[in-house]
PDB file of C-alpha atoms in Angstrom:
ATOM      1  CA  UNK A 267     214.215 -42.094 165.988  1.00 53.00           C
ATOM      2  CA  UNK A 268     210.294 -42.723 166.641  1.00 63.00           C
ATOM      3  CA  UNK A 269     208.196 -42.657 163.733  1.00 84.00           C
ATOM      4  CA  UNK A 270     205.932 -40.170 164.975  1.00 85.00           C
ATOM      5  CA  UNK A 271     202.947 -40.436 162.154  1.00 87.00           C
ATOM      6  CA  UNK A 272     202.861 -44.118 163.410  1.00 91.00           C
ATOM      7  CA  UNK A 273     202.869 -43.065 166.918  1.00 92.00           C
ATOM      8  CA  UNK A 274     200.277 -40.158 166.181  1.00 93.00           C
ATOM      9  CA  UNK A 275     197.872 -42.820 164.314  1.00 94.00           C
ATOM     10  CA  UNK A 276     198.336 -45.402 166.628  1.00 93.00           C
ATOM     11  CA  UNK A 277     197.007 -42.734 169.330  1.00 94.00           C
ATOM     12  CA  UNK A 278     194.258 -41.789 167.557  1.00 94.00           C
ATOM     13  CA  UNK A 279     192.805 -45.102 166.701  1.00 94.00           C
ATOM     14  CA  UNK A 280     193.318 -46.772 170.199  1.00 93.00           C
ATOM     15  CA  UNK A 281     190.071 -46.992 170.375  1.00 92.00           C
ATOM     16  CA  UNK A 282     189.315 -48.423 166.940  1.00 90.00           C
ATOM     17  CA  UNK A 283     188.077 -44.950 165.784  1.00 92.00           C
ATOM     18  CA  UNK A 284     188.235 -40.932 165.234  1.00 96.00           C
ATOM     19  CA  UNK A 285     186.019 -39.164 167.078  1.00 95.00           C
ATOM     20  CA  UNK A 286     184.592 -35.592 166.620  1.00 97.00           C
ATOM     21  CA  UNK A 287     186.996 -33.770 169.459  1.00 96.00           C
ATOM     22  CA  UNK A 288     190.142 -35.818 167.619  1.00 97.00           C
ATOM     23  CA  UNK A 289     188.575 -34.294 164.002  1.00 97.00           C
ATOM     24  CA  UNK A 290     188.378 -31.063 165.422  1.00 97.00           C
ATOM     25  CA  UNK A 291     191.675 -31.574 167.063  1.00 96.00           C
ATOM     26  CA  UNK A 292     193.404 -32.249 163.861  1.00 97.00           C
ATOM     27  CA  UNK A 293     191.991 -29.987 161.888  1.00 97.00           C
ATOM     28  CA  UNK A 294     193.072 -27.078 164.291  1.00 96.00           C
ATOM     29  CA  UNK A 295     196.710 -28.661 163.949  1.00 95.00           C
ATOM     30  CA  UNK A 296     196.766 -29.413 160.382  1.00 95.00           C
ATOM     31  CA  UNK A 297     195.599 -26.073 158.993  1.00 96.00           C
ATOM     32  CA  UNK A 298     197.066 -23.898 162.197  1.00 96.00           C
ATOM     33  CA  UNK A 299     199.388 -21.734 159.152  1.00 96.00           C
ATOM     34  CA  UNK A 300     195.778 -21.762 157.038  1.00 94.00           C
ATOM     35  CA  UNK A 301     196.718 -24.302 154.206  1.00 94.00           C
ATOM     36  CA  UNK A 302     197.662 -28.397 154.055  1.00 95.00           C
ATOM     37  CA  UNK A 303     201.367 -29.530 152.747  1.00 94.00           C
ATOM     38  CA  UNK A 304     202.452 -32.535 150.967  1.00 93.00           C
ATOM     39  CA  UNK A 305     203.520 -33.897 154.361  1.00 93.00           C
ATOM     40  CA  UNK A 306     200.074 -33.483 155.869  1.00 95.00           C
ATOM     41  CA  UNK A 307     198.379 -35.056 153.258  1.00 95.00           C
ATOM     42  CA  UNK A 308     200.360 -38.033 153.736  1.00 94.00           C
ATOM     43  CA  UNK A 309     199.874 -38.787 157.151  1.00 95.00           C
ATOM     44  CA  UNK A 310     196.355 -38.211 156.980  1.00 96.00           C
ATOM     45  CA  UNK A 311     195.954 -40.480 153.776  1.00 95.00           C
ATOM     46  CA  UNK A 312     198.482 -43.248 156.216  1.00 94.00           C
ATOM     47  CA  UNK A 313     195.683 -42.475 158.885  1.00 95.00           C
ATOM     48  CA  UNK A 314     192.596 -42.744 156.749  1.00 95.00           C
ATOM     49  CA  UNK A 315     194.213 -46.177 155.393  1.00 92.00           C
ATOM     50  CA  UNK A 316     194.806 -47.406 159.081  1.00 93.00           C
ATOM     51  CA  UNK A 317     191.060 -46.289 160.402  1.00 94.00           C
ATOM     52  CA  UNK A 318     189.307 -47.925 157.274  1.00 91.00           C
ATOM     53  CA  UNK A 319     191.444 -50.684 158.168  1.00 91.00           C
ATOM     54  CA  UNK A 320     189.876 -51.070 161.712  1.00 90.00           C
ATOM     55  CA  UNK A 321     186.240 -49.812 160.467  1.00 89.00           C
ATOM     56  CA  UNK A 322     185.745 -52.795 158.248  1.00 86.00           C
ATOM     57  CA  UNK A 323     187.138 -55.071 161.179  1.00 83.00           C
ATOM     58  CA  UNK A 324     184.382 -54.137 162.827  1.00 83.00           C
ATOM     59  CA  UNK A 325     181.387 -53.709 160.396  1.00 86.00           C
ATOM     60  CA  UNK A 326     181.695 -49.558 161.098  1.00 88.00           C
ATOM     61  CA  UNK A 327     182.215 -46.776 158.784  1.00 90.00           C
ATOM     62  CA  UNK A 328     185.004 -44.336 159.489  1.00 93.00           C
ATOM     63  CA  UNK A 329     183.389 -40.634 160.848  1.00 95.00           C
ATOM     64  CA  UNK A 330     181.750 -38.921 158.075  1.00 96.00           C
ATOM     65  CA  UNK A 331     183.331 -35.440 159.785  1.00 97.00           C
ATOM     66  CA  UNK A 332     186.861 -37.223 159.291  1.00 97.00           C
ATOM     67  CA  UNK A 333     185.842 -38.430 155.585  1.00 96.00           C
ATOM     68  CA  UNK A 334     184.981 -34.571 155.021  1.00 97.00           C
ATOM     69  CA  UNK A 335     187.834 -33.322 156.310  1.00 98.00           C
ATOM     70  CA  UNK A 336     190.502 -35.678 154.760  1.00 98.00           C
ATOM     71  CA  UNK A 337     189.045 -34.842 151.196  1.00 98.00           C
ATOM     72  CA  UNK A 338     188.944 -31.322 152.015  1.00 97.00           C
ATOM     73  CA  UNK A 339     192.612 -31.676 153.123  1.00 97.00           C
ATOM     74  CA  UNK A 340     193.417 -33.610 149.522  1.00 98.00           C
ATOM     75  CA  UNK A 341     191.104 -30.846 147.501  1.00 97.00           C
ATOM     76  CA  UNK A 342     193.118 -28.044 149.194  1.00 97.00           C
ATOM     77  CA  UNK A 343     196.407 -29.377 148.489  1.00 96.00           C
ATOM     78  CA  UNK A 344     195.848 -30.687 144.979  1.00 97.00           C
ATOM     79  CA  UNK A 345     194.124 -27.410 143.603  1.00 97.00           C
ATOM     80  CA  UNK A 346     197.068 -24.986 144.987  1.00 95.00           C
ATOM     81  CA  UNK A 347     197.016 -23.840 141.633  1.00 96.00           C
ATOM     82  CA  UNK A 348     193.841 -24.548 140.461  1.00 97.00           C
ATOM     83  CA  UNK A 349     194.786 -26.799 138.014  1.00 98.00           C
ATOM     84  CA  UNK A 350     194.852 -30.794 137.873  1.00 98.00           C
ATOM     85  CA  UNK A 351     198.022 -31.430 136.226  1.00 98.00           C
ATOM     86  CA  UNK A 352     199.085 -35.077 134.556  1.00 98.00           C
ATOM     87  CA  UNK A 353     201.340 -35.530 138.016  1.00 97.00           C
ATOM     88  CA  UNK A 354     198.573 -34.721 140.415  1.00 97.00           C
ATOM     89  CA  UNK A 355     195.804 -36.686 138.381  1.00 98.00           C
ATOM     90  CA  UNK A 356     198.387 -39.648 138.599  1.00 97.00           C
ATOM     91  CA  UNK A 357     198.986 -38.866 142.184  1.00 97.00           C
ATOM     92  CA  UNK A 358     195.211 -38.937 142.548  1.00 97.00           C
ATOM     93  CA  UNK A 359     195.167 -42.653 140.544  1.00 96.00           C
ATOM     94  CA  UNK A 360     197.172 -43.841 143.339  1.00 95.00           C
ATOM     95  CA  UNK A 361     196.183 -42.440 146.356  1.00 93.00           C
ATOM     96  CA  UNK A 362     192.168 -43.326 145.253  1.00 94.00           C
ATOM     97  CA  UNK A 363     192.957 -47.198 143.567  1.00 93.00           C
ATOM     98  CA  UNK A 364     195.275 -47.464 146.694  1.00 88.00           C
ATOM     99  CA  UNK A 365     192.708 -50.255 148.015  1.00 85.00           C
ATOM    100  CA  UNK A 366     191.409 -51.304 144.175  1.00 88.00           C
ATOM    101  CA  UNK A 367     188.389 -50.185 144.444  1.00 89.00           C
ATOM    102  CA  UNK A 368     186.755 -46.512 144.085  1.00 94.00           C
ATOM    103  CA  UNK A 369     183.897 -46.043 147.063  1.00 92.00           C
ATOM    104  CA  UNK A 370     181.117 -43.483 146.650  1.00 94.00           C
ATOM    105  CA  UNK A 371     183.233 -40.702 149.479  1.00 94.00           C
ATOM    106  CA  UNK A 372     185.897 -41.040 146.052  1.00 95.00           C
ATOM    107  CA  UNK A 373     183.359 -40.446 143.736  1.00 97.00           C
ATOM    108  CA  UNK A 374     181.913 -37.245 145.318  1.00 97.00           C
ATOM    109  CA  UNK A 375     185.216 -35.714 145.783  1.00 97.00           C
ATOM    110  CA  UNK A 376     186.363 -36.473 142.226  1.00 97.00           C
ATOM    111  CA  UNK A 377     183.389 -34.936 141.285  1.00 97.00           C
ATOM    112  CA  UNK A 378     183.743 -31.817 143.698  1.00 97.00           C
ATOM    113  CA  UNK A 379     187.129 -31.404 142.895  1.00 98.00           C
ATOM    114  CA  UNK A 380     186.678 -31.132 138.730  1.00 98.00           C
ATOM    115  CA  UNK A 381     183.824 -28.983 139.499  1.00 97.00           C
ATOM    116  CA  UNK A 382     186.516 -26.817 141.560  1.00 98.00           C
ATOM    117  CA  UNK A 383     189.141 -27.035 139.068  1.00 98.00           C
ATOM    118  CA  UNK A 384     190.011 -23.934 136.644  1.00 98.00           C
ATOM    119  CA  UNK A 385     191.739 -26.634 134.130  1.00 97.00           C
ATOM    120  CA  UNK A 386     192.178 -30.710 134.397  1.00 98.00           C
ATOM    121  CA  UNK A 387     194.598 -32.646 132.317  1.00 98.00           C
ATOM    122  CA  UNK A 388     193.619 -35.111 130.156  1.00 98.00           C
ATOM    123  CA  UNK A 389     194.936 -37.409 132.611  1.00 98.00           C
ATOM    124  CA  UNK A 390     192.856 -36.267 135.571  1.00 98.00           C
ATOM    125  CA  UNK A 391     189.373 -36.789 132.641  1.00 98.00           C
ATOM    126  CA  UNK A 392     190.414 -40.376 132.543  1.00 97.00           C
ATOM    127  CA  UNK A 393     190.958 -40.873 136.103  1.00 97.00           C
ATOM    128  CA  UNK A 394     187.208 -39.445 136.460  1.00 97.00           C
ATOM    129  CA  UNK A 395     185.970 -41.588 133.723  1.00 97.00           C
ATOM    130  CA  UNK A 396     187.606 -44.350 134.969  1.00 95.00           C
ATOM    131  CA  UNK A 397     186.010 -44.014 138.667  1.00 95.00           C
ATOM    132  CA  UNK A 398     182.600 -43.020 137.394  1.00 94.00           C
ATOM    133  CA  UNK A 399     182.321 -46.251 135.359  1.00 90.00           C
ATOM    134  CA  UNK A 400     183.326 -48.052 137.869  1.00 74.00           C
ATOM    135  CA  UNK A 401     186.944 -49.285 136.282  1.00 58.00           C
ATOM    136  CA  UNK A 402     190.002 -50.721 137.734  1.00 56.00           C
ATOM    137  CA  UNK A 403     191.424 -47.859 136.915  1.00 51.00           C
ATOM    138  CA  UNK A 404     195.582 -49.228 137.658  1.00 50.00           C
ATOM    139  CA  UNK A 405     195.834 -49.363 133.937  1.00 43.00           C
ATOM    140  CA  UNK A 406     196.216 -46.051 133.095  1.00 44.00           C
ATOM    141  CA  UNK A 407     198.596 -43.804 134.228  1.00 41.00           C
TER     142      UNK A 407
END
């Protein structure tokens, strides 16, 4: 059976980037029933891995509009409930330390997304410590 996230990614970055018609493209898709699901947040965290990937191959940054939209995407589907729960915050750890480092498109939606919150976990506050110092942050969990 063909992997198709692979396939879909591989299409997307054959030219070593996402443009604006492909965001607008996938947003359309992704949020055609009006919210994000656990499966659509992982291919589009696989796809933000792969297109950082081939940005810093070639001295580029990946397109802000995709940045937005992928943290939107994570922001929508973490905050269901409005609450940051010990699961989610260590889902977050993860997901953000994925590369072992925290860059400054992490650190704005960390900060939108406790601003958003109703409730965080004490789990989630240490993540957010952790990311605003500027910490390793695998530690923790």
């Amino acid at each position: 059976m063909a992997n198709w996230r692979k396939l879909v990614i591989s299409t997307l970055l054959a030219d070593g980037k996402i443009d604006d018609d492909e965001v607008k493209a996938l947003k359309k898709e992704l949020w055609e029933d009006g919210k994000i699901d656990d499966e659509e947040v992982r291919f589009l965290i696989d796809l933000r891995n792969e297109a950082q990937k081939k940005a810093k191959s070639k001295k580029e940054e990946v397109n802000p509009k995709f940045t937005a939209m992928f943290f939107t995407a994570i922001q929508e589907n973490v905050l269901k409930d409005g609450k940051i729960d010990a699961a989610e915050a260590g889902w977050l750890r993860g997901m953000l330390y994925a590369d072992g480092k925290i860059d400054e498109d992490e650190k704005k939606f960390l900060a939108r997304i406790k601003k958003s919150a109703k409730s965080t976990s004490p789990q989630f506050e240490s993540l957010y410590e952790d990311c605003m110092s500027g910490g390793k942050g695998k530690k923790k969990k």
